[in-house]
Amino acid sequence: MGKATGFLEFERRHETYEAPLTRVKHYKEFVAALTDDEAKIQGARCMDCGIPFCNNGCPVNNIIPDFNDLVFRQDWKNAIEVLHSTNNFPEFTGRICPAPCEAACTLGINDDPVGIKSIEHAIIDKAWAEGWVAPQTPKHKTGKKVAVVGSGPAGLAAAQQLARAGHDVTVFEKNDRIGGLLRYGIPDFKLEKWQIDRRMRQMEAEGVTFRTNVFIGKPDSLPAHIGNTAKETITPAELNEQFDAVVIAGGSETPRDLPVPGRELEGVYYAMEFLPQQNKVNAGDKVPNQLVAKGKHVVVIGGGDTGSDCVGTSNRHGAKSVTQFELLPQPPEEENKPLVWPYWPIKLRTSSSHEEGCERDWAVATKRLEGKNGKVEKLIAARVEWKDGKMVEVPNSEFEMKADLVLLAMGFTQPVSPVLEAFGVDKDARGNVRATTEGEKAYYTSVDKVFTAGDMRRGQSLVVWAIREGRQCARSVDAFLMGHSELPR
């Protein structure tokens, strides 16, 4: 490494954030990438530990010590080459990945880990600014055609890899814009959507065809709360006739519901009914009867990232109050590092949205929702505790809270069932597509010519897992079509 004692000399440098009082007035990104000098110091902290657990902590297996060292040496052009060798879209992961690599950093055992995510963010932003990110067109075309169903990170990664291998790739998206849950599940203040559009233009130059507003499945088979603006429907059978291979790579879009009295009241919505509307408005669309939190007492049920996104969006709407409930107990503020390292720790995580204004409460179960004239007005909840692995209500702990808008952000259970049923693929016990990740049949479903990757195979997961599976699935498809593959796993 360029600075063998850097981890002893330098403290972690954090990215700077715009102040909460000003950033809640807009929907733009508010995190500034490290300067060149700050990134150099951050890279110097990488300690040449000999066994870089960060590589394994990263689902896409980024070669982290190498690009850290290159940034320390200010060799940015080689740094982006190393980063792109494992990660198709570091501008996405450098913004919205929770950074499991940092949890696995050896320096993190007794100090702040290296800011790997911030280095990644700095590398890709500089690469775009310098014009180093260019289309990689194939030298030879294979004449094979591949359909990719779903344009989220898994579908995009698979499509880009297959196009670079020389196949003619068409990506189908049921919504009006490309990006899947990146487009309509992530608020703009975390990921501005021109980032997706810029990659899309690169992929089009590489030979990828994008078709929006096309649903693959049975007509009118999707539940009303699932995003779908499709004007055209193609059946899987028709797709199989037109293409040599098909990759189904949609997101896990079936939300977990809250089966309590009052669930039917107006003002109670899934998070994914609420969040996409604001993204559409930001894109210039007119959304009739948009769900707006302005002047309302908002209760977000669910303590994960989607719940946090609801908090940030509600604050930008001008909510009167925002409260977030979590069913599980409050985690410790600091993890027990000797016990959990290098694995992802359970600890209290405060997001930028929480810092903008939010009351958080743990070990709370919603019992019922009440209102008048069909509209929700309050939420009745109770404290719970866990005994012998079972959740029990704490006696005499019931309380009520004003609630004009209740947002259900309790995670997603599985992909959209009608799509899987239309393809006729075997499903696992959780309702995901059954497919292995190893061997000659990696990512191959039970249906001839049909492969799968990302949330549709593994269930709700991170953007880095989606990219990893999309890349690995592309290699399997390429080998299926050509008898061998030179694409990386």
CSV table of N, CA and C in Angstrom, one decimal, residues 25-101:
chain,number,residue,atom,x,y,z
A,25,LYS,N,-36.3,21.4,1.9
A,25,LYS,CA,-37.1,22.3,1.0
A,25,LYS,C,-37.0,21.9,-0.5
A,26,HIS,N,-36.2,20.8,-0.7
A,26,HIS,CA,-36.1,20.4,-2.1
A,26,HIS,C,-35.9,18.8,-2.2
A,27,TYR,N,-35.9,18.3,-3.4
A,27,TYR,CA,-35.8,16.9,-3.6
A,27,TYR,C,-34.4,16.5,-4.3
A,28,LYS,N,-33.5,17.4,-4.3
A,28,LYS,CA,-32.2,17.1,-4.9
A,28,LYS,C,-31.3,16.3,-3.9
A,29,GLU,N,-30.3,15.7,-4.4
A,29,GLU,CA,-29.3,15.0,-3.6
A,29,GLU,C,-28.6,16.1,-2.7
A,30,PHE,N,-28.2,15.7,-1.5
A,30,PHE,CA,-27.6,16.7,-0.6
A,30,PHE,C,-26.3,16.2,0.0
A,31,VAL,N,-25.8,15.1,-0.5
A,31,VAL,CA,-24.5,14.6,0.0
A,31,VAL,C,-23.4,15.0,-1.1
A,32,ALA,N,-22.3,15.6,-0.6
A,32,ALA,CA,-21.2,16.0,-1.5
A,32,ALA,C,-20.1,15.0,-1.4
A,33,ALA,N,-19.7,14.5,-2.6
A,33,ALA,CA,-18.6,13.6,-2.6
A,33,ALA,C,-17.3,14.2,-2.0
A,34,LEU,N,-16.4,13.3,-1.6
A,34,LEU,CA,-15.1,13.8,-1.1
A,34,LEU,C,-14.3,14.5,-2.1
A,35,THR,N,-13.5,15.5,-1.7
A,35,THR,CA,-12.6,16.1,-2.6
A,35,THR,C,-11.5,15.1,-2.9
A,36,ASP,N,-10.6,15.5,-3.9
A,36,ASP,CA,-9.5,14.6,-4.2
A,36,ASP,C,-8.6,14.4,-3.0
A,37,ASP,N,-8.3,15.5,-2.3
A,37,ASP,CA,-7.4,15.3,-1.1
A,37,ASP,C,-8.0,14.5,0.0
A,38,GLU,N,-9.4,14.7,0.2
A,38,GLU,CA,-10.0,14.0,1.3
A,38,GLU,C,-10.1,12.5,0.9
A,39,ALA,N,-10.3,12.2,-0.4
A,39,ALA,CA,-10.4,10.8,-0.8
A,39,ALA,C,-9.0,10.1,-0.7
A,40,LYS,N,-7.9,10.9,-1.0
A,40,LYS,CA,-6.6,10.4,-0.8
A,40,LYS,C,-6.3,10.0,0.6
A,41,ILE,N,-6.7,10.9,1.6
A,41,ILE,CA,-6.5,10.5,3.0
A,41,ILE,C,-7.3,9.3,3.4
A,42,GLN,N,-8.6,9.3,2.9
A,42,GLN,CA,-9.4,8.1,3.2
A,42,GLN,C,-8.8,6.8,2.7
A,43,GLY,N,-8.3,6.9,1.4
A,43,GLY,CA,-7.6,5.7,0.8
A,43,GLY,C,-6.4,5.3,1.6
A,44,ALA,N,-5.7,6.3,2.2
A,44,ALA,CA,-4.5,6.0,2.9
A,44,ALA,C,-4.7,5.2,4.2
A,45,ARG,N,-6.0,5.2,4.7
A,45,ARG,CA,-6.3,4.5,5.9
A,45,ARG,C,-6.5,3.0,5.7
A,46,CYS,N,-6.6,2.6,4.4
A,46,CYS,CA,-6.7,1.2,4.1
A,46,CYS,C,-5.3,0.5,4.5
A,47,MET,N,-5.4,-0.5,5.4
A,47,MET,CA,-4.2,-0.9,6.2
A,47,MET,C,-3.4,-2.1,5.6
A,48,ASP,N,-3.7,-2.5,4.4
A,48,ASP,CA,-2.9,-3.6,3.8
A,48,ASP,C,-3.0,-4.8,4.8
A,49,CYS,N,-4.2,-5.1,5.2
A,49,CYS,CA,-4.4,-6.1,6.3
A,49,CYS,C,-4.1,-7.5,5.9
A,50,GLY,N,-3.8,-7.8,4.7
A,50,GLY,CA,-3.4,-9.2,4.3
A,50,GLY,C,-4.6,-10.0,3.9
A,51,ILE,N,-5.6,-10.0,4.7
A,51,ILE,CA,-6.8,-10.8,4.3
A,51,ILE,C,-8.0,-9.7,4.3
A,52,PRO,N,-8.2,-9.2,3.1
A,52,PRO,CA,-9.2,-8.1,3.0
A,52,PRO,C,-10.7,-8.6,3.1
A,53,PHE,N,-11.2,-8.7,4.3
A,53,PHE,CA,-12.6,-9.2,4.5
A,53,PHE,C,-13.6,-8.3,3.8
A,54,CYS,N,-13.2,-7.0,3.5
A,54,CYS,CA,-14.1,-6.1,2.8
A,54,CYS,C,-14.5,-6.7,1.5
A,55,ASN,N,-13.6,-7.4,0.8
A,55,ASN,CA,-14.0,-8.0,-0.5
A,55,ASN,C,-15.1,-9.0,-0.4
A,56,ASN,N,-15.1,-9.8,0.7
A,56,ASN,CA,-16.2,-10.8,0.9
A,56,ASN,C,-17.4,-10.1,1.5
A,57,GLY,N,-17.2,-9.0,2.2
A,57,GLY,CA,-18.4,-8.3,2.8
A,57,GLY,C,-19.2,-7.6,1.7
A,58,CYS,N,-18.5,-7.3,0.6
A,58,CYS,CA,-19.2,-6.7,-0.6
A,58,CYS,C,-19.8,-7.8,-1.5
A,59,PRO,N,-21.1,-7.8,-1.7
A,59,PRO,CA,-21.7,-8.8,-2.5
A,59,PRO,C,-21.3,-8.8,-4.0
A,60,VAL,N,-20.8,-7.7,-4.5
A,60,VAL,CA,-20.3,-7.7,-5.9
A,60,VAL,C,-18.8,-8.0,-5.9
A,61,ASN,N,-18.2,-8.2,-4.7
A,61,ASN,CA,-16.8,-8.5,-4.6
A,61,ASN,C,-15.9,-7.5,-5.2
A,62,ASN,N,-16.2,-6.2,-5.0
A,62,ASN,CA,-15.4,-5.1,-5.4
A,62,ASN,C,-13.9,-5.4,-4.9
A,63,ILE,N,-13.0,-5.0,-5.7
A,63,ILE,CA,-11.6,-5.2,-5.3
A,63,ILE,C,-11.1,-4.0,-4.5
A,64,ILE,N,-11.5,-3.9,-3.3
A,64,ILE,CA,-11.5,-2.6,-2.5
A,64,ILE,C,-10.1,-2.1,-2.2
A,65,PRO,N,-9.2,-3.0,-1.7
A,65,PRO,CA,-7.9,-2.5,-1.4
A,65,PRO,C,-7.2,-1.9,-2.6
A,66,ASP,N,-7.4,-2.5,-3.8
A,66,ASP,CA,-6.7,-2.0,-5.0
A,66,ASP,C,-7.2,-0.6,-5.3
A,67,PHE,N,-8.5,-0.4,-5.3
A,67,PHE,CA,-8.9,1.0,-5.7
A,67,PHE,C,-8.7,2.0,-4.6
A,68,ASN,N,-8.6,1.5,-3.3
A,68,ASN,CA,-8.2,2.4,-2.3
A,68,ASN,C,-6.8,2.9,-2.5
A,69,ASP,N,-5.9,2.0,-2.8
A,69,ASP,CA,-4.5,2.4,-3.1
A,69,ASP,C,-4.4,3.3,-4.3
A,70,LEU,N,-5.1,3.0,-5.3
A,70,LEU,CA,-5.1,3.8,-6.5
A,70,LEU,C,-5.5,5.2,-6.3
A,71,VAL,N,-6.6,5.4,-5.4
A,71,VAL,CA,-7.0,6.7,-5.1
A,71,VAL,C,-6.0,7.4,-4.2
A,72,PHE,N,-5.4,6.7,-3.3
A,72,PHE,CA,-4.3,7.3,-2.5
A,72,PHE,C,-3.2,7.9,-3.5
A,73,ARG,N,-2.9,7.1,-4.5
A,73,ARG,CA,-1.9,7.6,-5.5
A,73,ARG,C,-2.4,8.5,-6.5
A,74,GLN,N,-3.7,8.9,-6.4
A,74,GLN,CA,-4.4,9.8,-7.3
A,74,GLN,C,-4.4,9.3,-8.7
A,75,ASP,N,-4.4,7.9,-8.9
A,75,ASP,CA,-4.5,7.3,-10.2
A,75,ASP,C,-6.0,7.0,-10.4
A,76,TRP,N,-6.8,8.0,-10.7
A,76,TRP,CA,-8.2,7.8,-10.7
A,76,TRP,C,-8.7,7.0,-11.9
A,77,LYS,N,-8.0,7.1,-13.0
A,77,LYS,CA,-8.4,6.4,-14.2
A,77,LYS,C,-8.3,4.9,-14.1
A,78,ASN,N,-7.2,4.4,-13.4
A,78,ASN,CA,-7.1,3.0,-13.2
A,78,ASN,C,-8.1,2.6,-12.0
A,79,ALA,N,-8.4,3.5,-11.1
A,79,ALA,CA,-9.3,3.2,-10.0
A,79,ALA,C,-10.7,2.9,-10.6
A,80,ILE,N,-11.1,3.7,-11.6
A,80,ILE,CA,-12.5,3.4,-12.2
A,80,ILE,C,-12.4,2.1,-13.0
A,81,GLU,N,-11.3,1.8,-13.6
A,81,GLU,CA,-11.2,0.5,-14.3
A,81,GLU,C,-11.4,-0.7,-13.3
A,82,VAL,N,-10.7,-0.6,-12.2
A,82,VAL,CA,-10.8,-1.6,-11.2
A,82,VAL,C,-12.3,-1.7,-10.6
A,83,LEU,N,-12.9,-0.6,-10.4
A,83,LEU,CA,-14.2,-0.5,-9.8
A,83,LEU,C,-15.2,-1.1,-10.8
A,84,HIS,N,-15.1,-0.7,-12.1
A,84,HIS,CA,-16.0,-1.2,-13.1
A,84,HIS,C,-15.8,-2.6,-13.4
A,85,SER,N,-14.7,-3.2,-13.1
A,85,SER,CA,-14.5,-4.6,-13.4
A,85,SER,C,-15.4,-5.5,-12.6
A,86,THR,N,-16.0,-5.1,-11.5
A,86,THR,CA,-16.9,-5.9,-10.7
A,86,THR,C,-18.3,-5.2,-10.5
A,87,ASN,N,-18.4,-4.0,-10.8
A,87,ASN,CA,-19.6,-3.2,-10.5
A,87,ASN,C,-20.0,-2.4,-11.7
A,88,ASN,N,-21.2,-2.7,-12.3
A,88,ASN,CA,-21.6,-2.0,-13.5
A,88,ASN,C,-22.1,-0.6,-13.1
A,89,PHE,N,-22.6,-0.4,-11.9
A,89,PHE,CA,-23.2,0.9,-11.6
A,89,PHE,C,-22.8,1.5,-10.3
A,90,PRO,N,-21.5,1.8,-10.1
A,90,PRO,CA,-21.1,2.3,-8.8
A,90,PRO,C,-21.7,3.7,-8.4
A,91,GLU,N,-22.3,4.4,-9.4
A,91,GLU,CA,-23.0,5.6,-9.0
A,91,GLU,C,-24.3,5.3,-8.2
A,92,PHE,N,-24.8,4.1,-8.4
A,92,PHE,CA,-26.0,3.7,-7.6
A,92,PHE,C,-25.5,3.2,-6.2
A,93,THR,N,-24.6,2.3,-6.2
A,93,THR,CA,-24.1,1.7,-5.0
A,93,THR,C,-23.4,2.7,-4.1
A,94,GLY,N,-22.7,3.7,-4.7
A,94,GLY,CA,-22.0,4.7,-3.9
A,94,GLY,C,-22.9,5.7,-3.3
A,95,ARG,N,-24.2,5.6,-3.6
A,95,ARG,CA,-25.2,6.5,-3.0
A,95,ARG,C,-26.2,5.8,-2.1
A,96,ILE,N,-26.6,4.6,-2.5
A,96,ILE,CA,-27.7,4.0,-1.7
A,96,ILE,C,-27.4,2.6,-1.1
A,97,CYS,N,-26.2,2.1,-1.3
A,97,CYS,CA,-25.8,0.9,-0.6
A,97,CYS,C,-25.5,1.1,0.8
A,98,PRO,N,-25.9,0.3,1.7
A,98,PRO,CA,-25.6,0.4,3.2
A,98,PRO,C,-24.2,0.1,3.6
A,99,ALA,N,-23.4,-0.3,2.6
A,99,ALA,CA,-22.0,-0.6,2.8
A,99,ALA,C,-21.6,-1.7,3.7
A,100,PRO,N,-22.1,-2.9,3.4
A,100,PRO,CA,-21.6,-4.1,4.2
A,100,PRO,C,-20.1,-4.3,4.2
A,101,CYS,N,-19.5,-3.8,3.1
A,101,CYS,CA,-18.0,-3.8,3.0
A,101,CYS,C,-17.4,-3.1,4.2
